Amino acid sequence: MFLGTAEFAAMGLLPSIAETHAVDMPTAGNLVNLYALGVVVGAPLLTVLTARMEKRKLLMGLALLIVLGNAGSALAPSFGLNELARFVAGLPHGAYYGAAGLVAASLVPREKRTQAIGHVMLGLDAANVAGVPLVTWMGQVFGWRSAFGLVAAGGVLLFVLLPLVVPTRPAEKDASPLSELSAFGSMQVWLTLATAAIGFGCMFAVYSYISSTLTEVTRLAEAQVPWMLALWGLGMVVGNTAGGWLADKSLTRAILGFFVWTIATLALFAAVASSVWLAGLSLFLVGIGFALVPALQAQLMDAAPRVQ
């Protein structure tokens, strides 16, 4: 939940951050871009470098990076340092979810692995139902720095809880940086990554500017924005729960179906954003499209079975 809140927190608070640092909204959007760049860099780099590391220790180390990046955002005196902090905060994102998904999938029978990965992603859903609206409200009332401070504190709690609730899972005996890199020799891996890049790139293009869209196009008061973010999160809960089950039944059909769903619901939001009720409904439907997450991770596990 804390990692998901960290991911989306800046998006809901961009107008306030832009005002504090005296930059325009497109410039403030660089905070989202740099977090995403951190994810792109950190996911493969950290996965390769920690190939032989016991997974629980890996998750704890990534939790410390979450604390460092978000505490840096909370304390950053300038926009440039905030950009650096957002990049650092993004580094553990993909590696954490990848490692957590592998651990979850290893604890259940193969026919239930996508559901297990979906349960890991429920933390991301909870972040959007409760975490993101909470920190958005905190940012509006106490200032946006308090929101990142709360996320950093959550990272500390995550670090403490991990050894208590996650079993040890040693790396595979033949795991190595070279074996991790071998996955990129598979065309199926590249196609899966391209599907994720297009699908989630479209979603985040909307979410990055959701606060300004809701206040300027939908004409909502700023205080009502957290409720709309919660609707998106509720859609994610439905999507990850149902999507994991559907993917375990037919993985390819689930991926294709949810990809088309994402295209249709994003187009719907663009068409009805000026209506409060229809915008809320469309955001809920867009959230369901996050069912792609566990399905695509399961597809990557099939495409690169040697990668652990």
PDB file of N, CA, C and O in Angstrom, residues 5 9 13 17 70-71 73-75 134-154:
ATOM      1  N   THR A   5       0.935   4.230  -2.755  1.00  0.00           N
ATOM      2  CA  THR A   5       0.650   5.607  -2.367  1.00  0.00           C
ATOM      3  C   THR A   5       1.778   6.525  -2.804  1.00  0.00           C
ATOM      4  O   THR A   5       1.547   7.640  -3.286  1.00  0.00           O
ATOM      5  N   ALA A   9       1.012   9.646  -5.178  1.00  0.00           N
ATOM      6  CA  ALA A   9       0.871  10.830  -4.331  1.00  0.00           C
ATOM      7  C   ALA A   9       1.175  12.116  -5.079  1.00  0.00           C
ATOM      8  O   ALA A   9       0.417  13.094  -5.011  1.00  0.00           O
ATOM      9  N   LEU A  13      -1.107  15.786  -6.107  1.00  0.00           N
ATOM     10  CA  LEU A  13      -0.673  17.010  -5.435  1.00  0.00           C
ATOM     11  C   LEU A  13       0.105  17.952  -6.345  1.00  0.00           C
ATOM     12  O   LEU A  13       0.657  18.948  -5.876  1.00  0.00           O
ATOM     13  N   ILE A  17       2.350  21.381  -5.422  1.00  0.00           N
ATOM     14  CA  ILE A  17       3.805  21.328  -5.546  1.00  0.00           C
ATOM     15  C   ILE A  17       4.288  22.400  -6.524  1.00  0.00           C
ATOM     16  O   ILE A  17       5.291  23.081  -6.283  1.00  0.00           O
ATOM     17  N   ASN A  70      11.118   9.173  -0.533  1.00  0.00           N
ATOM     18  CA  ASN A  70       9.957   9.968  -0.136  1.00  0.00           C
ATOM     19  C   ASN A  70      10.280  10.955   0.976  1.00  0.00           C
ATOM     20  O   ASN A  70       9.725  12.057   1.012  1.00  0.00           O
ATOM     21  N   ALA A  71      11.207  10.590   1.856  1.00  0.00           N
ATOM     22  CA  ALA A  71      11.675  11.563   2.842  1.00  0.00           C
ATOM     23  C   ALA A  71      12.396  12.709   2.138  1.00  0.00           C
ATOM     24  O   ALA A  71      12.262  13.881   2.535  1.00  0.00           O
ATOM     25  N   SER A  73      11.679  13.871  -0.836  1.00  0.00           N
ATOM     26  CA  SER A  73      10.650  14.750  -1.400  1.00  0.00           C
ATOM     27  C   SER A  73      10.039  15.634  -0.328  1.00  0.00           C
ATOM     28  O   SER A  73       9.773  16.822  -0.550  1.00  0.00           O
ATOM     29  N   ALA A  74       9.803  15.060   0.844  1.00  0.00           N
ATOM     30  CA  ALA A  74       9.190  15.823   1.929  1.00  0.00           C
ATOM     31  C   ALA A  74      10.077  16.975   2.384  1.00  0.00           C
ATOM     32  O   ALA A  74       9.581  18.027   2.805  1.00  0.00           O
ATOM     33  N   LEU A  75      11.388  16.800   2.282  1.00  0.00           N
ATOM     34  CA  LEU A  75      12.334  17.791   2.808  1.00  0.00           C
ATOM     35  C   LEU A  75      12.981  18.649   1.727  1.00  0.00           C
ATOM     36  O   LEU A  75      13.690  19.614   2.053  1.00  0.00           O
ATOM     37  N   LEU A 134      -6.172   9.911   1.102  1.00  0.00           N
ATOM     38  CA  LEU A 134      -5.733  10.429   2.404  1.00  0.00           C
ATOM     39  C   LEU A 134      -4.591  11.422   2.247  1.00  0.00           C
ATOM     40  O   LEU A 134      -4.641  12.524   2.819  1.00  0.00           O
ATOM     41  N   VAL A 135      -3.553  11.042   1.487  1.00  0.00           N
ATOM     42  CA  VAL A 135      -2.416  11.951   1.369  1.00  0.00           C
ATOM     43  C   VAL A 135      -2.773  13.181   0.532  1.00  0.00           C
ATOM     44  O   VAL A 135      -2.208  14.263   0.730  1.00  0.00           O
ATOM     45  N   THR A 136      -3.715  13.030  -0.421  1.00  0.00           N
ATOM     46  CA  THR A 136      -4.173  14.200  -1.168  1.00  0.00           C
ATOM     47  C   THR A 136      -4.876  15.175  -0.237  1.00  0.00           C
ATOM     48  O   THR A 136      -4.640  16.393  -0.288  1.00  0.00           O
ATOM     49  N   TRP A 137      -5.730  14.648   0.641  1.00  0.00           N
ATOM     50  CA  TRP A 137      -6.411  15.493   1.642  1.00  0.00           C
ATOM     51  C   TRP A 137      -5.391  16.127   2.590  1.00  0.00           C
ATOM     52  O   TRP A 137      -5.473  17.329   2.880  1.00  0.00           O
ATOM     53  N   MET A 138      -4.412  15.319   3.035  1.00  0.00           N
ATOM     54  CA  MET A 138      -3.379  15.862   3.914  1.00  0.00           C
ATOM     55  C   MET A 138      -2.616  16.981   3.221  1.00  0.00           C
ATOM     56  O   MET A 138      -2.312  18.020   3.829  1.00  0.00           O
ATOM     57  N   GLY A 139      -2.318  16.772   1.944  1.00  0.00           N
ATOM     58  CA  GLY A 139      -1.589  17.787   1.205  1.00  0.00           C
ATOM     59  C   GLY A 139      -2.369  19.079   1.084  1.00  0.00           C
ATOM     60  O   GLY A 139      -1.801  20.174   1.128  1.00  0.00           O
ATOM     61  N   GLN A 140      -3.691  18.948   0.929  1.00  0.00           N
ATOM     62  CA  GLN A 140      -4.529  20.134   0.816  1.00  0.00           C
ATOM     63  C   GLN A 140      -4.657  20.866   2.149  1.00  0.00           C
ATOM     64  O   GLN A 140      -4.740  22.099   2.182  1.00  0.00           O
ATOM     65  N   VAL A 141      -4.660  20.115   3.252  1.00  0.00           N
ATOM     66  CA  VAL A 141      -4.880  20.714   4.571  1.00  0.00           C
ATOM     67  C   VAL A 141      -3.568  21.111   5.251  1.00  0.00           C
ATOM     68  O   VAL A 141      -3.444  22.220   5.793  1.00  0.00           O
ATOM     69  N   PHE A 142      -2.585  20.211   5.226  1.00  0.00           N
ATOM     70  CA  PHE A 142      -1.343  20.433   5.968  1.00  0.00           C
ATOM     71  C   PHE A 142      -0.146  20.764   5.077  1.00  0.00           C
ATOM     72  O   PHE A 142       0.953  20.991   5.581  1.00  0.00           O
ATOM     73  N   GLY A 143      -0.347  20.761   3.770  1.00  0.00           N
ATOM     74  CA  GLY A 143       0.749  20.993   2.851  1.00  0.00           C
ATOM     75  C   GLY A 143       1.236  19.681   2.261  1.00  0.00           C
ATOM     76  O   GLY A 143       1.214  18.633   2.915  1.00  0.00           O
ATOM     77  N   TRP A 144       1.680  19.733   1.009  1.00  0.00           N
ATOM     78  CA  TRP A 144       2.027  18.500   0.302  1.00  0.00           C
ATOM     79  C   TRP A 144       3.210  17.764   0.921  1.00  0.00           C
ATOM     80  O   TRP A 144       3.335  16.545   0.781  1.00  0.00           O
ATOM     81  N   ARG A 145       4.076  18.468   1.658  1.00  0.00           N
ATOM     82  CA  ARG A 145       5.229  17.792   2.260  1.00  0.00           C
ATOM     83  C   ARG A 145       4.783  16.756   3.299  1.00  0.00           C
ATOM     84  O   ARG A 145       5.440  15.725   3.477  1.00  0.00           O
ATOM     85  N   SER A 146       3.680  17.030   3.968  1.00  0.00           N
ATOM     86  CA  SER A 146       3.182  16.087   4.982  1.00  0.00           C
ATOM     87  C   SER A 146       2.796  14.760   4.345  1.00  0.00           C
ATOM     88  O   SER A 146       2.942  13.694   4.953  1.00  0.00           O
ATOM     89  N   ALA A 147       2.308  14.815   3.103  1.00  0.00           N
ATOM     90  CA  ALA A 147       1.906  13.590   2.409  1.00  0.00           C
ATOM     91  C   ALA A 147       3.108  12.682   2.155  1.00  0.00           C
ATOM     92  O   ALA A 147       3.060  11.469   2.417  1.00  0.00           O
ATOM     93  N   PHE A 148       4.196  13.264   1.663  1.00  0.00           N
ATOM     94  CA  PHE A 148       5.390  12.458   1.411  1.00  0.00           C
ATOM     95  C   PHE A 148       6.026  11.987   2.725  1.00  0.00           C
ATOM     96  O   PHE A 148       6.620  10.911   2.780  1.00  0.00           O
ATOM     97  N   GLY A 149       5.887  12.802   3.765  1.00  0.00           N
ATOM     98  CA  GLY A 149       6.384  12.378   5.072  1.00  0.00           C
ATOM     99  C   GLY A 149       5.646  11.155   5.572  1.00  0.00           C
ATOM    100  O   GLY A 149       6.255  10.238   6.148  1.00  0.00           O
ATOM    101  N   LEU A 150       4.326  11.124   5.351  1.00  0.00           N
ATOM    102  CA  LEU A 150       3.539   9.964   5.771  1.00  0.00           C
ATOM    103  C   LEU A 150       3.942   8.715   4.994  1.00  0.00           C
ATOM    104  O   LEU A 150       4.048   7.624   5.570  1.00  0.00           O
ATOM    105  N   VAL A 151       4.180   8.877   3.698  1.00  0.00           N
ATOM    106  CA  VAL A 151       4.604   7.737   2.885  1.00  0.00           C
ATOM    107  C   VAL A 151       5.955   7.213   3.360  1.00  0.00           C
ATOM    108  O   VAL A 151       6.177   5.996   3.447  1.00  0.00           O
ATOM    109  N   ALA A 152       6.869   8.126   3.699  1.00  0.00           N
ATOM    110  CA  ALA A 152       8.176   7.699   4.212  1.00  0.00           C
ATOM    111  C   ALA A 152       8.025   6.929   5.519  1.00  0.00           C
ATOM    112  O   ALA A 152       8.690   5.906   5.735  1.00  0.00           O
ATOM    113  N   ALA A 153       7.142   7.406   6.395  1.00  0.00           N
ATOM    114  CA  ALA A 153       6.882   6.697   7.655  1.00  0.00           C
ATOM    115  C   ALA A 153       6.297   5.318   7.381  1.00  0.00           C
ATOM    116  O   ALA A 153       6.630   4.333   8.061  1.00  0.00           O
ATOM    117  N   GLY A 154       5.447   5.231   6.358  1.00  0.00           N
ATOM    118  CA  GLY A 154       4.903   3.927   5.974  1.00  0.00           C
ATOM    119  C   GLY A 154       5.984   2.983   5.485  1.00  0.00           C
ATOM    120  O   GLY A 154       5.926   1.772   5.730  1.00  0.00           O
TER     121      GLY A 154
END
